[in-house]
Coordinates of C-alpha atoms in Angstrom, one line a residue:
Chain A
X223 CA 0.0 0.0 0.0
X224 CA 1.8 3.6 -1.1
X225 CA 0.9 6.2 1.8
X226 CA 1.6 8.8 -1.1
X227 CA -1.9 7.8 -2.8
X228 CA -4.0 10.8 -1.8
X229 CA -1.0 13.0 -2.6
X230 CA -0.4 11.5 -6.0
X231 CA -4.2 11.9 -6.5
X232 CA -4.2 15.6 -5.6
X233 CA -1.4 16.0 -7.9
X234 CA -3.9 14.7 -10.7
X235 CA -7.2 17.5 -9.5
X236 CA -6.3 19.9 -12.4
X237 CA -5.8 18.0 -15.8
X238 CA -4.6 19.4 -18.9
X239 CA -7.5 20.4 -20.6
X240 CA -9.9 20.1 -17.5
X241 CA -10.2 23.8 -16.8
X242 CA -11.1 24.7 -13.3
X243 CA -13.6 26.8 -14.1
X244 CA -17.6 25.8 -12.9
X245 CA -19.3 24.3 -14.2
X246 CA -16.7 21.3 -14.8
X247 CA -17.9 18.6 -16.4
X248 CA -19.6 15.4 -15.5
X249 CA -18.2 11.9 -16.2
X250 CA -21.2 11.3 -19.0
X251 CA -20.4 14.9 -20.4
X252 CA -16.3 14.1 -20.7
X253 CA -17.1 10.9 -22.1
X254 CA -19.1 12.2 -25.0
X255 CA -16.4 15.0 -25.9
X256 CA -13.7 12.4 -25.8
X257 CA -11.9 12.4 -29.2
X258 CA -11.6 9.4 -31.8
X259 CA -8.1 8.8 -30.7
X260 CA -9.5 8.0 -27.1
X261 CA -11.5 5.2 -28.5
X262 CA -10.6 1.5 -29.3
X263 CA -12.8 -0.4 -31.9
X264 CA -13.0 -4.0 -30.1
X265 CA -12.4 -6.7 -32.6
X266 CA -15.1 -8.8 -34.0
X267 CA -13.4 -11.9 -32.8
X268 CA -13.6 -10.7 -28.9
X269 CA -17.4 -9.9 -29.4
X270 CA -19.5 -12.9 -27.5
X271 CA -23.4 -12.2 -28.5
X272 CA -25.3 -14.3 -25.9
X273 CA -28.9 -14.6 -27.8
X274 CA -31.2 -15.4 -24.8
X275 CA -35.2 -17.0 -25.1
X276 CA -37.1 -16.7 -22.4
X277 CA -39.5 -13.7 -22.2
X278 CA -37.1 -11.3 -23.0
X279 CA -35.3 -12.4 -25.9
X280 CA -32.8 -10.3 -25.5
X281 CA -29.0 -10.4 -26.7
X282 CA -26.1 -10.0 -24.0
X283 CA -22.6 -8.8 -25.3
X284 CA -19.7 -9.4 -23.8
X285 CA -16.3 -8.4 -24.7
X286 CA -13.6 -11.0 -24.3
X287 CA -9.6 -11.0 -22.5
X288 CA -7.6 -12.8 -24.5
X289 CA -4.5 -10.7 -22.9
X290 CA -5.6 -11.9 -19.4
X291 CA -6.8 -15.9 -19.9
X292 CA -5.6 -16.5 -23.8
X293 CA -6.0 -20.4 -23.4
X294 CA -9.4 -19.9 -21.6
X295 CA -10.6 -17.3 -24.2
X296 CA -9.4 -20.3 -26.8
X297 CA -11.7 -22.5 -25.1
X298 CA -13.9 -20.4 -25.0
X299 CA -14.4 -19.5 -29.0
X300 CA -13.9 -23.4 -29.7
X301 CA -17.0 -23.6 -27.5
X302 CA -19.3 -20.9 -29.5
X303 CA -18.0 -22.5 -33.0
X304 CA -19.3 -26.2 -32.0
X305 CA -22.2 -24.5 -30.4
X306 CA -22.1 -25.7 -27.5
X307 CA -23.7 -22.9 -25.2
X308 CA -26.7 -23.3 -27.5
X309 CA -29.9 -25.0 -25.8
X310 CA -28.2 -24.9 -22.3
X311 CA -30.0 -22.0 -20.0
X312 CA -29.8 -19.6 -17.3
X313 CA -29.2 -21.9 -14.5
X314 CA -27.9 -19.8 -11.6
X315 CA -29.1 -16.3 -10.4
X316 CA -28.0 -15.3 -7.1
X317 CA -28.8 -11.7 -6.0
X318 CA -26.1 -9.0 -5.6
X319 CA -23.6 -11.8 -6.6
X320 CA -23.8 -13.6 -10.1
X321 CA -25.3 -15.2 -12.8
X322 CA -24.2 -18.4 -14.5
X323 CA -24.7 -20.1 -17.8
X324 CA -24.1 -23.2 -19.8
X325 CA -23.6 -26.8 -18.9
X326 CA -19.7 -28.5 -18.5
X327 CA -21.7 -31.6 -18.3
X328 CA -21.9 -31.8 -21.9
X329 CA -19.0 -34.0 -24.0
X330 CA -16.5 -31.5 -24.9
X331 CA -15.9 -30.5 -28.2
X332 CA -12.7 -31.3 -30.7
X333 CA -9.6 -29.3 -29.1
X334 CA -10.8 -27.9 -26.0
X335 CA -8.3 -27.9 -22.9
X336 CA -10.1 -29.6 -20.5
X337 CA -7.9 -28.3 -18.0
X338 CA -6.4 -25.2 -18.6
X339 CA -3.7 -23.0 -16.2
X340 CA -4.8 -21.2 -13.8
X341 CA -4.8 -18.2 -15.3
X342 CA -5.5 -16.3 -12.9
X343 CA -2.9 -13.2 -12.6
X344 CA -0.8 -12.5 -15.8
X345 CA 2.7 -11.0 -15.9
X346 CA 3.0 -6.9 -15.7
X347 CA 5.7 -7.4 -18.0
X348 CA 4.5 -5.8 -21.5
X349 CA 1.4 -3.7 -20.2
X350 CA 1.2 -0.5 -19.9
X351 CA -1.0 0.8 -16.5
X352 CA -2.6 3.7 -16.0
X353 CA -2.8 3.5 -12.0
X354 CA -6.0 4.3 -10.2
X355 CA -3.8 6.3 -7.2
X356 CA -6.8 5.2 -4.4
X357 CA -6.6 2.7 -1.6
X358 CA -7.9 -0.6 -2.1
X359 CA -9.1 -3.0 0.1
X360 CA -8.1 -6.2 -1.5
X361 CA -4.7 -5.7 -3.7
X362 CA -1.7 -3.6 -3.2
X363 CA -2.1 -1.1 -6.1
X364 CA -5.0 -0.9 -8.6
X365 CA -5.4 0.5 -11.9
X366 CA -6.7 0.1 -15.9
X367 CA -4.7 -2.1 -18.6
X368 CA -5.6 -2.5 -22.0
X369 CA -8.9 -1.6 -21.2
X370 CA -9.8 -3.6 -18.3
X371 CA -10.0 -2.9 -14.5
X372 CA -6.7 -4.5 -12.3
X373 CA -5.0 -5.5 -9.3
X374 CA -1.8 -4.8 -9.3
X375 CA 1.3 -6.4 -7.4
X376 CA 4.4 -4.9 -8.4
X377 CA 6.7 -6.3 -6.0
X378 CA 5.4 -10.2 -7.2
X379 CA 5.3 -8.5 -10.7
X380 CA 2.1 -9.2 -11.2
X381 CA -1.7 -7.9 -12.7
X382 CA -5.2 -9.4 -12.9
X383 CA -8.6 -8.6 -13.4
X384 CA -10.9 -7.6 -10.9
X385 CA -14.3 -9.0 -10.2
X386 CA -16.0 -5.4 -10.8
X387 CA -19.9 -5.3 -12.5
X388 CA -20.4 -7.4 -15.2
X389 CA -17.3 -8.8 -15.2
X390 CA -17.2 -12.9 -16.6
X391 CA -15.6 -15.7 -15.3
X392 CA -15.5 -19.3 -15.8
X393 CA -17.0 -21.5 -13.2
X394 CA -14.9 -24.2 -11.8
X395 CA -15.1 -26.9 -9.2
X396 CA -12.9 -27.1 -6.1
X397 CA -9.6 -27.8 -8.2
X398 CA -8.1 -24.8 -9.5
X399 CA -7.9 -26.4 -13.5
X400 CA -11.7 -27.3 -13.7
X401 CA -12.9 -24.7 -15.5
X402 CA -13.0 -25.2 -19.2
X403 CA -15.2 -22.6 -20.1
X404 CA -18.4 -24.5 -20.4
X405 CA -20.2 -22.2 -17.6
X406 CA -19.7 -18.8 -17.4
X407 CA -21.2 -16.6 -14.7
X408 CA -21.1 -12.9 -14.1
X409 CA -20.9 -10.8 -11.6
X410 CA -24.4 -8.8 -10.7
X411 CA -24.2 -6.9 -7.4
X412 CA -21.0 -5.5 -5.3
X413 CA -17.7 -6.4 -6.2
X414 CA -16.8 -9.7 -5.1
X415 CA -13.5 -9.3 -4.9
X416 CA -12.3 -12.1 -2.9
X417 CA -13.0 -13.8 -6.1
X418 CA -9.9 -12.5 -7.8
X419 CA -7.0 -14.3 -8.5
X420 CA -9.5 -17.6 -7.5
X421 CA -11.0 -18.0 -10.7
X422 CA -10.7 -17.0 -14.5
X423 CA -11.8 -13.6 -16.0
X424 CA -12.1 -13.8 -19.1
X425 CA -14.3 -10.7 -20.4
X426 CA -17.1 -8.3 -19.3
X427 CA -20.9 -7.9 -20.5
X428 CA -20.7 -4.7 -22.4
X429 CA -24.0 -4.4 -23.1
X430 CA -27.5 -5.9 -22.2
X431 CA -26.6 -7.2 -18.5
X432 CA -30.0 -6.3 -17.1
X433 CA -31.4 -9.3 -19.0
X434 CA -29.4 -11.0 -16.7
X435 CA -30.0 -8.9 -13.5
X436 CA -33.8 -8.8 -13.7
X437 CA -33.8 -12.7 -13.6
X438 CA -35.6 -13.9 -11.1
X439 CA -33.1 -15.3 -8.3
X440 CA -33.0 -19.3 -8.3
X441 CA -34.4 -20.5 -4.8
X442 CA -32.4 -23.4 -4.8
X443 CA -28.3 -23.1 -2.7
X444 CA -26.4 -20.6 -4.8
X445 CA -29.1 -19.3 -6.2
X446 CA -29.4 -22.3 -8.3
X447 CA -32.5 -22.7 -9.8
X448 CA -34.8 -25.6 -8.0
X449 CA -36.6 -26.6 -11.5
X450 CA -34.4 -26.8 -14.8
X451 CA -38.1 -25.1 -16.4
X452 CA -37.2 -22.0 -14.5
X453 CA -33.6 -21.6 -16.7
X454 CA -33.8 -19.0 -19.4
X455 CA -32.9 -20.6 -22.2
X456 CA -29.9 -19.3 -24.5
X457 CA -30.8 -20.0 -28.3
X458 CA -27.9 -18.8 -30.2
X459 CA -24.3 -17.7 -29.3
X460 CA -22.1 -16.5 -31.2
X461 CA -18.5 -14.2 -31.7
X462 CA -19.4 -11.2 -34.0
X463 CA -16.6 -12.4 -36.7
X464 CA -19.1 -15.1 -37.6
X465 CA -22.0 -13.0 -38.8
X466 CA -21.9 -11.5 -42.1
X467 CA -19.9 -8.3 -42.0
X468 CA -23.3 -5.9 -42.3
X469 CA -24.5 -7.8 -39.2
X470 CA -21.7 -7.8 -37.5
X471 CA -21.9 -4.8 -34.1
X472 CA -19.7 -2.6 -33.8
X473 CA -18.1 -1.6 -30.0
X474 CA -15.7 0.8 -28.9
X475 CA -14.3 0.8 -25.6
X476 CA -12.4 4.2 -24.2
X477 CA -8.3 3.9 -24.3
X478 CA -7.3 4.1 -20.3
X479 CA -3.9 5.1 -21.5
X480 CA -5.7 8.9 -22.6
X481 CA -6.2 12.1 -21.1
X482 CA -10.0 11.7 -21.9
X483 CA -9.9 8.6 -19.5
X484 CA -8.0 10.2 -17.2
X485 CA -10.5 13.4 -16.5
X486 CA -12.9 10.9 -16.5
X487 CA -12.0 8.9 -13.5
X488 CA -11.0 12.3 -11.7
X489 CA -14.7 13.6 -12.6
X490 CA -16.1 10.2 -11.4
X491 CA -14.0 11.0 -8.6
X492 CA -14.5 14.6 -7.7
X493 CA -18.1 15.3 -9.1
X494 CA -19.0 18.2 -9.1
X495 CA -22.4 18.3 -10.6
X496 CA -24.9 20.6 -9.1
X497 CA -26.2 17.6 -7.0
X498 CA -22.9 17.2 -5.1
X499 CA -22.4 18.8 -1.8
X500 CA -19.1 16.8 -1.4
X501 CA -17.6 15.6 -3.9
X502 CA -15.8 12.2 -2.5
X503 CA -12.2 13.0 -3.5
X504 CA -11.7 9.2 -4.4
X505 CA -13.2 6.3 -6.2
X506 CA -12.9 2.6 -5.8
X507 CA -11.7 0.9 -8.7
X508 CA -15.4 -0.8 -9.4
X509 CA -17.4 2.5 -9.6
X510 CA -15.1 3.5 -12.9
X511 CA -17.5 1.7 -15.3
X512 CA -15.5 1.4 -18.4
X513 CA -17.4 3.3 -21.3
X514 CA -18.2 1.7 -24.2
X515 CA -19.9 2.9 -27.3
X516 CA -21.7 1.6 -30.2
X517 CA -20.5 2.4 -33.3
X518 CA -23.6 1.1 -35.6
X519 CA -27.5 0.3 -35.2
Chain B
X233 CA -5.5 6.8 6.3
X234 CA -3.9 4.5 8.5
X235 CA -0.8 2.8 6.9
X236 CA -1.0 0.6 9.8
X237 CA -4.3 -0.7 9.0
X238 CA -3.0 -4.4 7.2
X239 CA -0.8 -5.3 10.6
X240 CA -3.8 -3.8 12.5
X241 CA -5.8 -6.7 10.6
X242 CA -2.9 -9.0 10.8
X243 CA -3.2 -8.9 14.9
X244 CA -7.0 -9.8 14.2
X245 CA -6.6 -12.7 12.5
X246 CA -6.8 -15.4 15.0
X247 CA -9.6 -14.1 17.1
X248 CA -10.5 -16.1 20.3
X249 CA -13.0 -18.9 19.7
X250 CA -11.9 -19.2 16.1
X251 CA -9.5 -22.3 16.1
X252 CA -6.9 -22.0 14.0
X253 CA -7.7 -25.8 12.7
X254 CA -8.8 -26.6 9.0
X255 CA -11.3 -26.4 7.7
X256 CA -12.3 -23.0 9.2
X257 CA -16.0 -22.2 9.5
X258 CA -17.5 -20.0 6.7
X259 CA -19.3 -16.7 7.1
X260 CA -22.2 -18.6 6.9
X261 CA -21.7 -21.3 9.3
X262 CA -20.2 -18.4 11.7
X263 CA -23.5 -16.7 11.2
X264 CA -25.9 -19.9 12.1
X265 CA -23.8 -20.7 15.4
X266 CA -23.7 -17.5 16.7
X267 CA -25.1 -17.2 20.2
X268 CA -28.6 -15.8 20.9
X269 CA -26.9 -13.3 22.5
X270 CA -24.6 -12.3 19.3
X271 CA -28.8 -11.0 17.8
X272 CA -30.5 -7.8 18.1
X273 CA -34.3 -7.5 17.8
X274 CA -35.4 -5.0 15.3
X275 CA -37.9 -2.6 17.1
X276 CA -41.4 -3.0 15.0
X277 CA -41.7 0.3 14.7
X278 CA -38.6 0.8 12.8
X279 CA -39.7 -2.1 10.8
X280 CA -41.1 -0.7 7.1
X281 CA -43.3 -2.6 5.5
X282 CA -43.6 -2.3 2.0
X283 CA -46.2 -4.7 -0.6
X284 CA -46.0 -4.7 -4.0
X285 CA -48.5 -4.9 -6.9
X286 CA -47.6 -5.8 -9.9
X287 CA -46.4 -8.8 -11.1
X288 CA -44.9 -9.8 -8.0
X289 CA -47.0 -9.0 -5.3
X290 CA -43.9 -9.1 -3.0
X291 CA -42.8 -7.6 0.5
X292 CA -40.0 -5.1 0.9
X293 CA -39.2 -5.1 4.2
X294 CA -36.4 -2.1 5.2
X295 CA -35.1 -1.6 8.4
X296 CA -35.0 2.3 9.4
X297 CA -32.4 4.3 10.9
X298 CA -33.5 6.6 13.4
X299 CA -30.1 6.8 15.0
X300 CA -28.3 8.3 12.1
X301 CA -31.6 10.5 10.7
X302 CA -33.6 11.4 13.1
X303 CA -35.6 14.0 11.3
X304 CA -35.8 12.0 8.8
X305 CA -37.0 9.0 9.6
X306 CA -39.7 10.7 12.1
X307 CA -41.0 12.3 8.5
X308 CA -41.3 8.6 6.9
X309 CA -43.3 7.5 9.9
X310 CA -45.8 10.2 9.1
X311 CA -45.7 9.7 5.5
X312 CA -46.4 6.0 6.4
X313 CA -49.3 6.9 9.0
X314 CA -50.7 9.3 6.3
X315 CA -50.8 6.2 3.9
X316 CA -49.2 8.6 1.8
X317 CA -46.7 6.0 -0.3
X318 CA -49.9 3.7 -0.9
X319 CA -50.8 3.9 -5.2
X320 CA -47.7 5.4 -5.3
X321 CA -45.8 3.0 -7.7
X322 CA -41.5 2.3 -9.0
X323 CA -40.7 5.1 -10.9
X324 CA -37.1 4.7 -12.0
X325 CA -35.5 1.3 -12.0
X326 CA -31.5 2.1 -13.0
X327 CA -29.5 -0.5 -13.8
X328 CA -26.2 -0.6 -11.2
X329 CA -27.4 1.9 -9.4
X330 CA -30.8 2.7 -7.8
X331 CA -34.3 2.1 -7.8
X332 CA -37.0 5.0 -6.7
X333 CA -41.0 5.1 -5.3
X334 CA -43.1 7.2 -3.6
X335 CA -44.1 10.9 -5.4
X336 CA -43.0 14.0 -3.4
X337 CA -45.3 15.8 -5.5
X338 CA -48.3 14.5 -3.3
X339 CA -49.6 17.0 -0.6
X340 CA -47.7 16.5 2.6
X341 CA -49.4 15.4 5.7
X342 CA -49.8 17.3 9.0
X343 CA -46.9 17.2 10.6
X344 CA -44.3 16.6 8.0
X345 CA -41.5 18.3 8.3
X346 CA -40.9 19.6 4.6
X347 CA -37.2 20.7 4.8
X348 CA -35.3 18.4 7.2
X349 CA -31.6 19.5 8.3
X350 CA -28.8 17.9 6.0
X351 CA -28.6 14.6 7.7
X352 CA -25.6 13.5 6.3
X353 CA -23.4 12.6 9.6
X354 CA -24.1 12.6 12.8
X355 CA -21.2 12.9 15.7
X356 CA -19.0 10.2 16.7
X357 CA -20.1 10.6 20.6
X358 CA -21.8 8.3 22.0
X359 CA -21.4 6.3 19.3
X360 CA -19.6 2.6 19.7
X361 CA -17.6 1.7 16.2
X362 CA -16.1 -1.5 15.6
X363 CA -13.7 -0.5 13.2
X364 CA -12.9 -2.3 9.9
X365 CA -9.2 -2.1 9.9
X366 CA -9.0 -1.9 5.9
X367 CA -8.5 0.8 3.5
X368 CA -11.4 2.7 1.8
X369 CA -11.3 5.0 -1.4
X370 CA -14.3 7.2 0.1
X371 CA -14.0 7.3 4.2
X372 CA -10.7 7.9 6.4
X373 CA -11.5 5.3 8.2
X374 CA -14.8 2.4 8.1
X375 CA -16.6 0.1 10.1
X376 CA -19.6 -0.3 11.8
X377 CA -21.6 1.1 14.4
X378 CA -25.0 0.0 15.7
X379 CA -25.8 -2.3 13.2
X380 CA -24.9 -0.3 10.6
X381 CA -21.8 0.5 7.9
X382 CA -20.0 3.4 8.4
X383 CA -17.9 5.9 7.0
X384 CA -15.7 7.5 9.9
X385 CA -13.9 10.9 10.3
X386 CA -12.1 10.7 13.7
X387 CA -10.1 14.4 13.4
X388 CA -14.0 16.0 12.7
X389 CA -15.9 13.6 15.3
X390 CA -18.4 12.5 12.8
X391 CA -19.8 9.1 11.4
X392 CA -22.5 8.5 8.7
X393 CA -23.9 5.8 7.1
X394 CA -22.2 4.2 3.8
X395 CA -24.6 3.6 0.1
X396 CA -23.8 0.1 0.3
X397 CA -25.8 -2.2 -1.7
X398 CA -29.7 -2.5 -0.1
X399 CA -29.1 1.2 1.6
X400 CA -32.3 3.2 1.3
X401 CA -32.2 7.0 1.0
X402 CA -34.3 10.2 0.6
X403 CA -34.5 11.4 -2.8
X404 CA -33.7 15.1 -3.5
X405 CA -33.8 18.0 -5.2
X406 CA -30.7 19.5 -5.8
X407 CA -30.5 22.3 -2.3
X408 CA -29.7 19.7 0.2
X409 CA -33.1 20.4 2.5
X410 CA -35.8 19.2 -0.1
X411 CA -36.0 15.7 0.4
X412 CA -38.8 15.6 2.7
X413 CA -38.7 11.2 2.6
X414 CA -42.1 11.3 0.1
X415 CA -39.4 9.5 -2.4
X416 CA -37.0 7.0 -1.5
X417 CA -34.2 5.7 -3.4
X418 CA -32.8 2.0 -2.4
X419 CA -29.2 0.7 -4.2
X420 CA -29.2 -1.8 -6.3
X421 CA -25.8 -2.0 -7.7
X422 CA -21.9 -1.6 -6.8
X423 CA -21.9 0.8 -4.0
X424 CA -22.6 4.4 -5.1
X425 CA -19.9 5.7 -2.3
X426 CA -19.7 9.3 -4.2
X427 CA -23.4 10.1 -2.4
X428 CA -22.5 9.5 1.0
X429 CA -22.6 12.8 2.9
X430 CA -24.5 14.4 0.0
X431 CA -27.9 13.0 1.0
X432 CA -29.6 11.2 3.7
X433 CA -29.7 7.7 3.9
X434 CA -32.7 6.5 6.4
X435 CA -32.4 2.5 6.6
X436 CA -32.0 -0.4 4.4
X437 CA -33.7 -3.3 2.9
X438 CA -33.4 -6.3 4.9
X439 CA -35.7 -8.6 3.2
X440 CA -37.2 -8.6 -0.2
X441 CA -34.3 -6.4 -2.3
X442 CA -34.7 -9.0 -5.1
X443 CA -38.6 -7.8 -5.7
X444 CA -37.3 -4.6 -6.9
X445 CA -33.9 -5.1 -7.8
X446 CA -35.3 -7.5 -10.8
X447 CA -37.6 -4.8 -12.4
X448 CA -37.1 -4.0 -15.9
X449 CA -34.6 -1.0 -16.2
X450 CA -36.1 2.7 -17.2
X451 CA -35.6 3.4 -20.9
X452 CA -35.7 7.4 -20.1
X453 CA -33.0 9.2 -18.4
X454 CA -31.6 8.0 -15.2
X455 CA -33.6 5.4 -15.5
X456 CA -37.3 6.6 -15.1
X457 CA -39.8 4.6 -16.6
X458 CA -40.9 6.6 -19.8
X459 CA -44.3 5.6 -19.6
X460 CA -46.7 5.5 -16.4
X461 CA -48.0 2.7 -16.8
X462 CA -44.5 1.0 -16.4
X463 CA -44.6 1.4 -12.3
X464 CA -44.5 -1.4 -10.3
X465 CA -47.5 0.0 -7.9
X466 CA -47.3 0.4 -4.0
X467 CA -50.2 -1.1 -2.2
X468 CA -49.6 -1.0 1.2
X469 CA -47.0 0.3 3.3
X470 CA -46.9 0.1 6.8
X471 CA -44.7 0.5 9.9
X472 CA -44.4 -3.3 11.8
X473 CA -46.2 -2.0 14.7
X474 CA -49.1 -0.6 13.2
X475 CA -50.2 -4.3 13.0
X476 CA -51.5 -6.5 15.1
X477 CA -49.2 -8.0 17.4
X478 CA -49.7 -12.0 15.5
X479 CA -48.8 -10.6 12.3
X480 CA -45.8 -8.7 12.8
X481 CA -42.9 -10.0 11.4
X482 CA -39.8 -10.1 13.8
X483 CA -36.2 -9.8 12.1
X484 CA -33.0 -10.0 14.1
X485 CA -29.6 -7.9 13.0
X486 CA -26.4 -8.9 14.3
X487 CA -24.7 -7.2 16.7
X488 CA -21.5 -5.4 15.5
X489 CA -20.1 -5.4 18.7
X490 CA -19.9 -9.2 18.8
X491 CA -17.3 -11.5 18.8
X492 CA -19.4 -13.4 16.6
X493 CA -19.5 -10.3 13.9
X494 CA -15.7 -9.9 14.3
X495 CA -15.4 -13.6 13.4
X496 CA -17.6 -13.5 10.7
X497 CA -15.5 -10.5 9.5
X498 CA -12.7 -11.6 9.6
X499 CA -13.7 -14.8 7.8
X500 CA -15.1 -13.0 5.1
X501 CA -12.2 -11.1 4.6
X502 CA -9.8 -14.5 4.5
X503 CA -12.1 -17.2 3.0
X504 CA -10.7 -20.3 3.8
X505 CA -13.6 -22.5 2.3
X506 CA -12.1 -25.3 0.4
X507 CA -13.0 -22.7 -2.9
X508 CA -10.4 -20.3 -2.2
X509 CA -7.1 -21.1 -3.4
X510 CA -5.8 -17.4 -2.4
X511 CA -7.6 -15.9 0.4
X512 CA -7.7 -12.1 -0.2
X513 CA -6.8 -10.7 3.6
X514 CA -8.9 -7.6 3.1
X515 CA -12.8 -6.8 2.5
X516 CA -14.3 -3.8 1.5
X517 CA -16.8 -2.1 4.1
X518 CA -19.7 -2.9 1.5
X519 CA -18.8 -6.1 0.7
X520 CA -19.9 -7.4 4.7
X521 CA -23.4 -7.8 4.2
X522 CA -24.8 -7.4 8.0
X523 CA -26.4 -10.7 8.7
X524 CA -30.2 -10.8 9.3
X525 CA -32.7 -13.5 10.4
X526 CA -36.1 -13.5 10.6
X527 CA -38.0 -15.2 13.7
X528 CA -41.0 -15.9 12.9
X529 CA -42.8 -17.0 9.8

């Protein structure tokens, strides 16, 4: 933990390009004014599109980590390409915790790693980190990488995800390697954090996680639902590189490596809309949703 | 903040009662052994009743907090006794963040007190904290007090209630004195931390959460429903001790004070269920959900 934190922060309250002058802008209006430059098109091959039945019919989008869990994310598109999240359902929905989907039970498909590393935690070597300069609760250092909210050890040389909102790991039994990918949850309520460096991240819902949230919770341990009737079904998954290119969505996800980002987690941090009598002076690293945008209807 | 605070937590970790011998007891199985004694009765009248329409036709119950908004909470008891959040109705459901009832718009009833002081904090005196010895992005220091989460300020002799997830709070306008409690906001999402001291929180859900938290989101902005007709209606609201004694529902919190809290704590903050390869020795103020039980049914 760096006792500097707060002073590094205050070093950060006046941004280039962030006038001081009132009044200073809000989080939504910095993100809209952010420049081209500040924006990363996600790659069609990282977009998951989740197609769900049930009374919504709704489509869930996730955005996939191959920098964090490469192997898991390779299990993970052999999985879409035999189909074999199709016909499997909703079978877990516990409140202010997760969701889960899919079914490991099913024979695996040509090439998938049944057991894969732990991956866990991923070298810092390589990525660049734009450090979130607060005091966390559950890692030494925190921060942004490539997009994606961290932990950060730099004495053990170390980064991983974090288990913020909508973030999606694979589910595993007690042995660390069980997890092929086969069931997914994510996480709907506050950070579970003691879940990090326990399980595999391997993306983040992007868009359409209320069809998840507004599930009813399973009554069953875990949130498991008691009837398999009760499990929305999912009817079609697929990555966006497999559709047609004039069906294929477009996302963008702000770069955490620009200014743009940076006045953003310092407005997110400070705010200093009308509303606010007191603006906080700090932010934990799971109330900096990542924006996202999309590109084409 | 503390730089102490990790060897602070370090000298917690073996707390008398809690053998040291695998496998350690979970938070759960800490919560169901705990000693009658470890249980605090919720008073019925700071028991808030809430039944749904809709398609649910579900019970919210809340838990008020008379001890950290006085004023406040005195209002909602009128507002109650003036049935004046019956055919009310849900009128913004955002994802992440909040849901919102009740119509401040509605003549007030006798009595009501229609701009409250700023009860934000309240003073330390008086007031027992059982400090969480962990760092916070928000608060100089955390823990609990009463039953309660708390953000603490030692030097200025204040405490006040944290937006953790289930916290209910009084809508506003933006002067801090117009939230008279005719609308209520409850959190349904990671921990808005950035309102706390910027507008009064008066209790939290204890029962029920998944009723609203499940609603379909608002289309229009912040989350309001765009139509009417979308509103999940209020039917009833009542205080627990505007009913007859029979049908009063009892609920139990647990005593922060407790060894029995301290354990469960502590074991939150260093899982040791078979699970957890890595326990993460550190647990953010709003991820220690303050056990309840209900007893009677």
């Amino acid at each position: 933990m760096n006792c500097k934190m707060r002073g590094v922060w205050a070093a950060l309250a006046v941004l280039p390009g962030i006038a001081a002058a009132a009044p200073a802008p809000t989080p939504v209006e910095i993100v809209a004014a952010a420049p081209a430059g500040a924006w990363s098109t996600i790659p069609a091959g990282q977009l998951m599109l989740v197609d769900l039945g049930g009374a919504s019919h709704r489509r869930v989008t996730i955005q996939l980590a191959p920098d964090f869990a490469p192997v898991h994310v390779a299990n993970i598109r052999r999985l879409i390409a035999a189909r074999a999240f199709e016909h499997t359902g909703v079978a877990r929905v516990q409140d202010d915790y997760v969701v889960q989907w899919g079914d490991a039970t099913r024979p695996p498909p040509a090439g998938l790693v049944a057991h894969p590393p732990a991956e866990y935690e991923r070298t810092l070597r390589g990525l660049a980190v734009t450090p979130l300069p607060m005091p966390d609760a559950y890692a030494p250092a925190v921060g942004f990488a490539l997009g994606w909210p961290v932990g950060i050890d730099r004495a053990a040389g170390s980064a991983w995800l974090a288990h913020c909102y909508g973030m999606v790991g694979v589910g595993r039994d007690m042995p660390p390697d069980t997890g092929s990918g086969a069931e997914l949850y994510a996480v709907i309520g506050q950070a579970p954090r003691q879940l990090d460096r326990n399980i595999a991240l391997v993306g983040r819902i992007i868009d359409g996680i209320d069809a998840l949230d507004t599930l009813p919770r399973g009554s069953a341990a875990l949130g498991f639902y008691a009837q398999a009737s009760e499990r929305t079904p999912i009817l079609r998954v697929r990555l966006a590189s497999e559709l047609p290119p004039g069906e294929r969505p477009q996302w963008q996800v702000m770069r955490t490596g620009t200014p743009a980002f940076s006045a953003y987690v310092q407005a997110r941090a400070n705010r200093r809309d009308p509303f606010y009598v007191r603006p906080a002076g700090g932010v934990d690293l799971c109330n900096v949703p990542l924006p996202v945008r999309r590109m084409n209807f």
